[in-house]
């Protein structure tokens, strides 16, 4: 639910902003509010679950997540929607690292690969399905149903936690020992960083005074937070875990995974909307091909983990993921669903093999699992946000580059260009008697063609960048220490 809600509003943003009577630029805060709240709460989950107990903490946040989801559906103006989306993010953000925590705390080691595979099934498929689920619900019913969607799974989650997790006493005395200065600097720093990444391109980066302030706040708060964590005897997050080779390499590659999970979906959605004119439903049907095959492949991952070196699985997964991006570097303005399916299937083959968390937590002491899961979840989210911000900037820069290049090649001194303009002018003269107007229309067609081709070439460059990043991750995993999960299954399995 938490991963799906991260992007599900994007497909329905036009309908939501229309109902609330605001512009698309203002409506961007609907997604940003969720992301800011989510990234702030993730580092707190390990500590707060100790204070209130895992069972109580999960029950309360799952219940609040359902409530905020329903409130979003009933929002009548933008401030209400932003407030309720922030509430969704603040409670939904708890669910991702808590899932790691529950798997590692409750399952025997032999069954942890199965638990992680099932968890991976949800977190990897959800970004792929967010577009089609959001688009289908909006077009078939109404945009409110993308929020009602959380009610039934939320109730099942509450029932499962209530039944399966043991009740533990709360430890409210830990609140007095909390790293409050660290919490404040972390919250301010991560909120500013997320705002900077999400809104930077939309506000033309450092031209905006708001972005300048966000960058300055981030530059001050994050280093202060890191220093506090390193000198504090009871830090909120044990950043010293990053001194362990496996954990550091896994965190770096996890940021690559974040880029891979959200970047291709984001760029492909832009291409299909801007170049092919697809609606949200058609975009979802295209991206779905990277999600559905994983339902079957993921079930094989636990068996593969028992017989194949995890480093090899990771390397193969990242490589296939990268190959799928490289396959999209040759798109033209005619590339549609049929041409994109092979790359989506290759992505589906590789994505379930990227079980980075299993490697990251190998050898981590039980009392450090909370910190490890929080740092891991932060890395993946920041990888996605940083990656999308980079892709937006790259797409804009490369579009201008290719546009300038094409304009230089397509000049009036080129006889081929003059012939094409004459052909277009003759076509438009069939509908008007004004030769000047017909020639101007020919120039407009040529201009639109140049912009379209420059955009397609820029999208190809974005996929090239993502492919290189994923190949780099595949190379880095070769430097991991060998990790061998337990192979002896319990007798009752």
C-alpha positions as semicolon CSV with decimal commas, in nm:
position;residue;x (nm);y (nm);z (nm)
1;X;0,000;0,000;0,000
2;X;0,276;0,242;0,096
3;X;0,481;0,189;-0,223
4;X;0,171;0,200;-0,443
5;X;0,051;0,526;-0,287
6;X;0,390;0,683;-0,349
7;X;0,303;0,739;-0,717
8;X;-0,059;0,637;-0,766
9;X;-0,183;1,000;-0,768
10;X;0,038;1,086;-1,068
11;X;-0,191;0,909;-1,316
12;X;-0,496;1,088;-1,174
13;X;-0,341;1,428;-1,100
14;X;-0,529;1,607;-1,377
15;X;-0,864;1,482;-1,245
16;X;-0,776;1,561;-0,883
17;X;-0,655;1,914;-0,956
18;X;-0,960;1,974;-1,172
19;X;-1,192;1,869;-0,887
20;X;-1,002;2,088;-0,639
21;X;-0,986;2,384;-0,877
22;X;-0,607;2,425;-0,880
23;X;-0,335;2,414;-1,144
24;X;-0,120;2,110;-1,218
25;X;0,183;2,295;-1,077
26;X;0,004;2,354;-0,747
27;X;-0,124;1,997;-0,755
28;X;0,232;1,866;-0,763
29;X;0,230;1,924;-0,387
30;X;-0,014;1,633;-0,357
31;X;0,270;1,393;-0,438
32;X;0,546;1,597;-0,273
33;X;0,361;1,611;0,062
34;X;0,346;1,232;0,074
35;X;0,714;1,192;-0,016
36;X;0,836;1,451;0,237
37;X;0,639;1,296;0,523
38;X;0,742;0,944;0,423
39;X;1,116;1,016;0,410
40;X;1,102;1,194;0,749
41;X;0,926;0,910;0,933
42;X;1,132;0,621;0,793
43;X;1,440;0,686;1,014
44;X;1,216;0,711;1,321
45;X;1,046;0,374;1,284
46;X;1,315;0,158;1,443
47;X;1,327;0,371;1,758
48;X;0,952;0,433;1,785
49;X;0,877;0,063;1,742
50;X;1,096;0,001;2,048
51;X;0,916;0,272;2,245
52;X;0,561;0,161;2,166
53;X;0,627;-0,206;2,070
54;X;0,614;-0,337;1,714
55;X;0,257;-0,462;1,744
56;X;0,104;-0,141;1,883
57;X;0,309;0,082;1,653
58;X;0,197;-0,110;1,344
59;X;-0,169;-0,126;1,451
60;X;-0,193;0,247;1,517
61;X;-0,016;0,349;1,197
62;X;-0,215;0,105;0,980
63;X;-0,541;0,240;1,126
64;X;-0,432;0,602;1,074
65;X;-0,319;0,522;0,720
66;X;-0,669;0,398;0,636
67;X;-0,824;0,707;0,794
68;X;-0,601;0,952;0,608
69;X;-0,668;0,764;0,283
70;X;-1,041;0,808;0,326
71;X;-0,992;1,173;0,427
72;X;-0,803;1,231;0,100
73;X;-1,105;1,108;-0,094
74;X;-1,325;1,363;0,083
75;X;-1,084;1,659;0,052
76;X;-1,254;1,966;-0,096
77;X;-0,956;2,198;-0,139
78;X;-0,580;2,180;-0,190
79;X;-0,469;2,256;0,171
80;X;-0,688;1,970;0,298
81;X;-0,551;1,732;0,035
82;X;-0,190;1,827;0,115
83;X;-0,252;1,780;0,488
84;X;-0,417;1,440;0,443
85;X;-0,152;1,324;0,194
86;X;0,117;1,421;0,444
87;X;-0,071;1,215;0,703
88;X;-0,079;0,926;0,457
89;X;0,295;0,955;0,401
90;X;0,375;0,985;0,770
91;X;0,182;0,668;0,854
92;X;0,242;0,478;0,528
93;X;0,615;0,541;0,548
94;X;0,618;0,334;0,868
95;X;0,501;0,022;0,685
96;X;0,804;-0,026;0,459
97;X;1,086;-0,050;0,717
98;X;0,854;-0,222;0,964
99;X;0,799;-0,498;0,708
100;X;1,175;-0,561;0,707
101;X;1,179;-0,555;1,086
102;X;0,894;-0,804;1,120
103;X;1,048;-1,044;0,868
104;X;1,388;-1,043;1,038
105;X;1,250;-1,056;1,393
106;X;0,980;-1,320;1,352
107;X;1,094;-1,561;1,079
108;X;1,361;-1,824;1,139
109;X;1,670;-1,767;0,928
110;X;1,584;-2,053;0,692
111;X;1,255;-1,884;0,601
112;X;1,386;-1,530;0,573
113;X;1,464;-1,567;0,198
114;X;1,098;-1,659;0,144
115;X;0,987;-1,360;0,350
116;X;1,215;-1,123;0,162
117;X;1,100;-1,262;-0,175
118;X;0,736;-1,206;-0,083
119;X;0,819;-0,858;0,041
120;X;1,012;-0,789;-0,279
121;X;0,710;-0,900;-0,478
122;X;0,507;-0,611;-0,334
123;X;0,771;-0,338;-0,337
124;X;0,895;-0,411;-0,688
125;X;0,560;-0,467;-0,858
126;X;0,379;-0,177;-0,690
127;X;0,562;0,099;-0,884
128;X;0,489;-0,084;-1,208
129;X;0,119;-0,121;-1,129
130;X;0,060;0,229;-0,985
131;X;-0,008;0,381;-1,327
132;X;-0,254;0,118;-1,449
133;X;-0,433;0,089;-1,113
134;X;-0,461;0,466;-1,076
135;X;-0,563;0,518;-1,438
136;X;-0,820;0,236;-1,441
137;X;-0,987;0,339;-1,115
138;X;-1,002;0,704;-1,224
139;X;-1,144;0,633;-1,568
140;X;-1,380;0,354;-1,460
141;X;-1,509;0,508;-1,136
142;X;-1,358;0,831;-1,001
143;X;-1,027;0,957;-0,865
144;X;-1,152;0,908;-0,507
145;X;-1,127;0,531;-0,554
146;X;-0,746;0,541;-0,566
147;X;-0,772;0,625;-0,195
148;X;-1,059;0,388;-0,113
149;X;-0,832;0,115;-0,253
150;X;-0,637;0,113;0,076
151;X;-0,931;0,030;0,302
152;X;-0,966;-0,347;0,250
153;X;-0,590;-0,430;0,249
154;X;-0,552;-0,200;0,549
155;X;-0,816;-0,387;0,745
156;X;-0,654;-0,720;0,652
157;X;-0,320;-0,584;0,771
158;X;-0,468;-0,478;1,105
159;X;-0,630;-0,821;1,149
160;X;-0,304;-0,997;1,064
161;X;-0,093;-0,788;1,301
162;X;-0,353;-0,822;1,579
163;X;-0,359;-1,200;1,541
164;X;0,002;-1,286;1,464
165;X;0,231;-1,047;1,652
166;X;0,274;-1,094;2,027
167;X;0,185;-0,811;2,260
168;X;0,489;-0,650;2,422
169;X;0,508;-0,387;2,695
170;X;0,575;-0,031;2,588
171;X;0,900;0,140;2,689
172;X;0,792;0,499;2,722
173;X;1,097;0,578;2,933
174;X;1,300;0,564;2,610
175;X;1,136;0,891;2,506
176;X;1,345;1,070;2,768
177;X;1,662;0,922;2,621
178;X;1,561;1,006;2,264
179;X;1,807;1,173;2,030
180;X;1,581;1,475;1,994
181;X;1,838;1,712;1,848
182;X;1,922;1,445;1,592
183;X;1,552;1,391;1,518
184;X;1,496;1,764;1,456
185;X;1,799;1,809;1,231
186;X;1,715;1,487;1,045
187;X;1,354;1,590;0,986
188;X;1,448;1,939;0,865
189;X;1,733;1,810;0,648
190;X;1,546;1,525;0,481
191;X;1,230;1,733;0,429
192;X;1,435;2,011;0,267
193;X;1,628;1,763;0,053
194;X;1,310;1,592;-0,070
195;X;1,148;1,928;-0,147
196;X;1,464;2,036;-0,333
197;X;1,465;1,719;-0,545
198;X;1,091;1,706;-0,612
199;X;1,028;2,075;-0,683
200;X;1,366;2,185;-0,821
201;X;1,304;2,119;-1,189
202;X;0,950;2,257;-1,173
203;X;1,075;2,581;-1,017
204;X;1,380;2,610;-1,246
205;X;1,623;2,514;-0,970
206;X;1,832;2,794;-0,821
207;X;1,637;3,063;-1,003
208;X;1,372;3,003;-0,734
209;X;1,426;3,157;-0,392
210;X;1,242;2,863;-0,232
211;X;1,484;2,615;-0,388
212;X;1,782;2,822;-0,275
213;X;1,654;2,816;0,084
214;X;1,586;2,442;0,064
215;X;1,939;2,376;-0,064
216;X;2,095;2,590;0,211
217;X;1,884;2,423;0,481
218;X;1,982;2,079;0,351
219;X;2,350;2,173;0,335
220;X;2,343;2,276;0,701
221;X;2,103;2,023;0,856
222;X;2,228;1,697;0,702
223;X;2,596;1,738;0,803
224;X;2,490;1,844;1,155
225;X;2,268;1,534;1,177
226;X;2,553;1,307;1,063
227;X;2,791;1,456;1,321
228;X;2,532;1,410;1,597
229;X;2,482;1,046;1,501
230;X;2,855;0,979;1,508
231;X;2,923;1,140;1,848
232;X;2,602;1,047;2,030
233;X;2,617;0,736;2,252
234;X;2,252;0,655;2,174
235;X;2,201;0,780;1,816
236;X;1,874;0,766;1,628
237;X;2,053;0,583;1,345
238;X;2,377;0,390;1,378
239;X;2,560;0,537;1,079
240;X;2,869;0,339;1,174
241;X;2,701;0,046;0,999
242;X;2,814;0,216;0,678
243;X;3,173;0,129;0,771
244;X;3,090;-0,235;0,701
245;X;3,176;-0,318;0,341
246;X;2,867;-0,520;0,257
247;X;2,630;-0,267;0,408
248;X;2,794;0,034;0,238
249;X;2,804;-0,129;-0,106
250;X;2,446;-0,247;-0,067
251;X;2,325;0,101;0,027
252;X;2,497;0,250;-0,279
253;X;2,348;-0,014;-0,509
254;X;2,010;0,028;-0,340
255;X;2,010;0,392;-0,448
256;X;2,069;0,257;-0,799
257;X;1,775;0,024;-0,745
258;X;1,561;0,322;-0,640
259;X;1,652;0,493;-0,966
260;X;1,572;0,172;-1,155
261;X;1,237;0,119;-0,983
262;X;1,097;0,468;-1,037
263;X;1,304;0,616;-1,321
264;X;1,203;0,395;-1,617
265;X;0,835;0,409;-1,519
266;X;0,855;0,789;-1,490
267;X;1,039;0,849;-1,819
268;X;0,834;0,593;-2,011
269;X;0,514;0,753;-1,885
270;X;0,633;1,095;-2,006
271;X;0,728;0,954;-2,346
272;X;0,397;0,773;-2,396
273;X;0,195;1,076;-2,285
274;X;0,388;1,343;-2,477
275;X;0,490;1,157;-2,793
276;X;0,226;0,886;-2,836
277;X;-0,062;1,070;-2,669
278;X;-0,152;0,771;-2,450
279;X;-0,397;0,819;-2,166
280;X;-0,332;0,691;-1,813
281;X;-0,498;0,357;-1,888
282;X;-0,289;0,294;-2,201
283;X;0,029;0,394;-2,019
284;X;-0,057;0,150;-1,741
285;X;-0,119;-0,131;-1,989
286;X;0,231;-0,075;-2,132
287;X;0,413;-0,057;-1,799
288;X;0,214;-0,355;-1,668
289;X;0,433;-0,587;-1,877
290;X;0,721;-0,521;-1,637
291;X;0,507;-0,611;-1,337
292;X;0,290;-0,913;-1,405
293;X;0,567;-1,161;-1,509
294;X;0,736;-1,092;-1,176
295;X;0,447;-1,261;-0,995
296;X;0,579;-1,594;-1,122
297;X;0,953;-1,525;-1,121
298;X;0,961;-1,399;-0,762
299;X;0,833;-1,733;-0,635
300;X;1,151;-1,899;-0,766
301;X;1,387;-1,652;-0,597
302;X;1,402;-1,825;-0,251
303;X;1,514;-2,152;-0,417
304;X;1,771;-1,969;-0,628
305;X;1,904;-1,796;-0,315
306;X;1,975;-2,135;-0,155
307;X;2,178;-2,270;-0,447
308;X;2,337;-1,967;-0,616
309;X;2,577;-1,707;-0,475
310;X;2,371;-1,400;-0,384
311;X;2,632;-1,176;-0,545
312;X;2,577;-1,352;-0,876
313;X;2,199;-1,316;-0,846
314;X;2,237;-0,946;-0,777
315;X;2,480;-0,897;-1,066
316;X;2,250;-1,081;-1,308
317;X;1,946;-0,888;-1,181
318;X;2,109;-0,547;-1,218
319;X;2,252;-0,646;-1,559
320;X;1,914;-0,757;-1,698
321;X;1,757;-0,442;-1,554
322;X;2,025;-0,233;-1,725
323;X;1,982;-0,420;-2,053
324;X;1,609;-0,340;-2,049
325;X;1,699;0,030;-2,025
326;X;1,952;0,006;-2,309
327;X;1,681;-0,157;-2,523
328;X;1,482;0,165;-2,491
329;X;1,766;0,388;-2,613
330;X;1,665;0,344;-2,978
331;X;1,304;0,465;-2,952
332;X;1,153;0,666;-3,235
333;X;0,830;0,865;-3,250
334;X;0,663;0,546;-3,379
335;X;0,765;0,329;-3,081
336;X;0,455;0,205;-2,901
337;X;0,326;-0,081;-2,687
338;X;0,433;-0,367;-2,916
339;X;0,790;-0,238;-2,951
340;X;0,826;-0,173;-2,576
341;X;0,706;-0,513;-2,451
342;X;1,041;-0,700;-2,498
343;X;1,229;-0,448;-2,282
344;X;0,956;-0,464;-2,017
345;X;0,980;-0,844;-2,004
346;X;1,362;-0,832;-1,969
347;X;1,312;-0,590;-1,681
348;X;1,062;-0,830;-1,524
349;X;1,320;-1,112;-1,544
350;X;1,590;-0,911;-1,370
351;X;1,406;-0,708;-1,110
352;X;1,306;-0,993;-0,871
353;X;1,671;-1,102;-0,847
354;X;1,777;-0,773;-0,687
355;X;1,733;-0,889;-0,327
356;X;1,975;-0,633;-0,184
357;X;1,831;-0,626;0,168
358;X;1,923;-0,989;0,230
359;X;2,288;-0,897;0,169
360;X;2,271;-0,567;0,358
361;X;2,147;-0,724;0,682
362;X;2,372;-1,029;0,679
363;X;2,573;-1,024;1,002
364;X;2,388;-0,723;1,144
365;X;2,323;-0,761;1,517
366;X;1,952;-0,796;1,613
367;X;1,955;-0,468;1,808
368;X;2,083;-0,286;1,497
369;X;1,819;-0,420;1,257
370;X;1,600;-0,112;1,313
371;X;1,879;0,124;1,206
372;X;1,975;-0,099;0,914
373;X;1,619;-0,120;0,778
374;X;1,568;0,257;0,817
375;X;1,894;0,343;0,637
376;X;1,812;0,091;0,363
377;X;1,460;0,231;0,309
378;X;1,592;0,588;0,308
379;X;1,852;0,496;0,047
380;X;1,594;0,345;-0,185
381;X;1,356;0,640;-0,152
382;X;1,633;0,897;-0,193
383;X;1,765;0,701;-0,491
384;X;1,423;0,732;-0,653
385;X;1,382;1,104;-0,573
386;X;1,739;1,194;-0,667
387;X;1,714;0,981;-0,981
388;X;1,390;1,140;-1,102
389;X;1,525;1,490;-1,032
390;X;1,838;1,404;-1,230
391;X;1,634;1,256;-1,515
392;X;1,411;1,564;-1,536
393;X;1,713;1,791;-1,557
394;X;1,890;1,559;-1,802
395;X;1,584;1,535;-2,026
396;X;1,551;1,914;-2,035
397;X;1,922;1,970;-2,108
398;X;1,944;1,699;-2,375
399;X;1,622;1,815;-2,542
400;X;1,775;2,163;-2,587
401;X;2,101;2,008;-2,709
402;X;1,931;1,788;-2,969
403;X;1,697;2,069;-3,071
404;X;1,991;2,303;-3,140
405;X;2,169;2,026;-3,330
406;X;1,865;1,955;-3,549
407;X;1,805;2,324;-3,617
408;X;2,165;2,357;-3,741
409;X;2,115;2,061;-3,976
410;X;1,770;2,167;-4,095
411;X;1,839;2,513;-4,237
412;X;1,690;2,702;-4,528
413;X;2,024;2,667;-4,707
414;X;1,963;2,292;-4,722
415;X;1,778;2,198;-5,047
416;X;1,611;1,902;-4,875
417;X;1,464;2,138;-4,613
418;X;1,340;2,380;-4,880
419;X;1,179;2,094;-5,073
420;X;1,000;1,974;-4,760
421;X;0,871;2,323;-4,680
422;X;0,747;2,359;-5,038
423;X;0,566;2,023;-5,013
424;X;0,398;2,123;-4,689
425;X;0,309;2,466;-4,826
426;X;0,137;2,306;-5,126
427;X;-0,061;2,079;-4,894
428;X;-0,183;2,373;-4,685
429;X;-0,266;2,576;-4,998
430;X;-0,538;2,320;-5,065
431;X;-0,718;2,457;-4,757
432;X;-0,636;2,829;-4,785
433;X;-0,578;3,082;-5,062
434;X;-0,320;3,277;-4,859
435;X;0,032;3,157;-4,955
436;X;0,192;3,335;-4,656
437;X;-0,040;3,159;-4,413
438;X;0,027;2,826;-4,584
439;X;0,404;2,876;-4,557
440;X;0,376;2,974;-4,190
441;X;0,180;2,657;-4,124
442;X;0,456;2,460;-4,297
443;X;0,713;2,623;-4,067
444;X;0,499;2,530;-3,764
445;X;0,485;2,165;-3,872
446;X;0,862;2,161;-3,916
447;X;0,909;2,321;-3,573
448;X;0,683;2,066;-3,405
449;X;0,869;1,783;-3,581
450;X;1,205;1,913;-3,457
451;X;1,075;1,943;-3,101
452;X;0,924;1,595;-3,113
453;X;1,241;1,433;-3,242
454;X;1,456;1,625;-2,993
455;X;1,232;1,504;-2,712
456;X;1,251;1,142;-2,827
457;X;1,631;1,162;-2,847
458;X;1,638;1,313;-2,495
459;X;1,423;1,028;-2,362
460;X;1,668;0,783;-2,520
461;X;1,954;0,959;-2,341
462;X;1,768;0,921;-2,009
463;X;1,740;0,545;-2,062
464;X;2,110;0,535;-2,150
465;X;2,190;0,710;-1,820
466;X;1,976;0,464;-1,622
467;X;2,131;0,167;-1,800
468;X;2,481;0,288;-1,713
469;X;2,381;0,344;-1,349
470;X;2,238;-0,009;-1,323
471;X;2,544;-0,162;-1,491
472;X;2,759;0,025;-1,237
473;X;2,553;-0,132;-0,958
474;X;2,605;-0,475;-1,116
475;X;2,981;-0,413;-1,112
476;X;2,981;-0,293;-0,748
477;X;2,811;-0,606;-0,614
478;X;3,113;-0,808;-0,725
479;X;3,303;-0,645;-0,436
480;X;3,062;-0,778;-0,173
481;X;3,175;-1,040;0,073
482;X;3,015;-1,375;0,008
483;X;2,680;-1,419;0,183
484;X;2,526;-1,763;0,222
485;X;2,172;-1,778;0,365
486;X;2,060;-2,072;0,572
487;X;1,978;-2,374;0,360
488;X;1,823;-2,603;0,621
489;X;1,452;-2,561;0,627
490;X;1,242;-2,631;0,935
491;X;1,091;-2,978;0,947
492;X;0,736;-2,849;0,919
493;X;0,799;-2,670;0,589
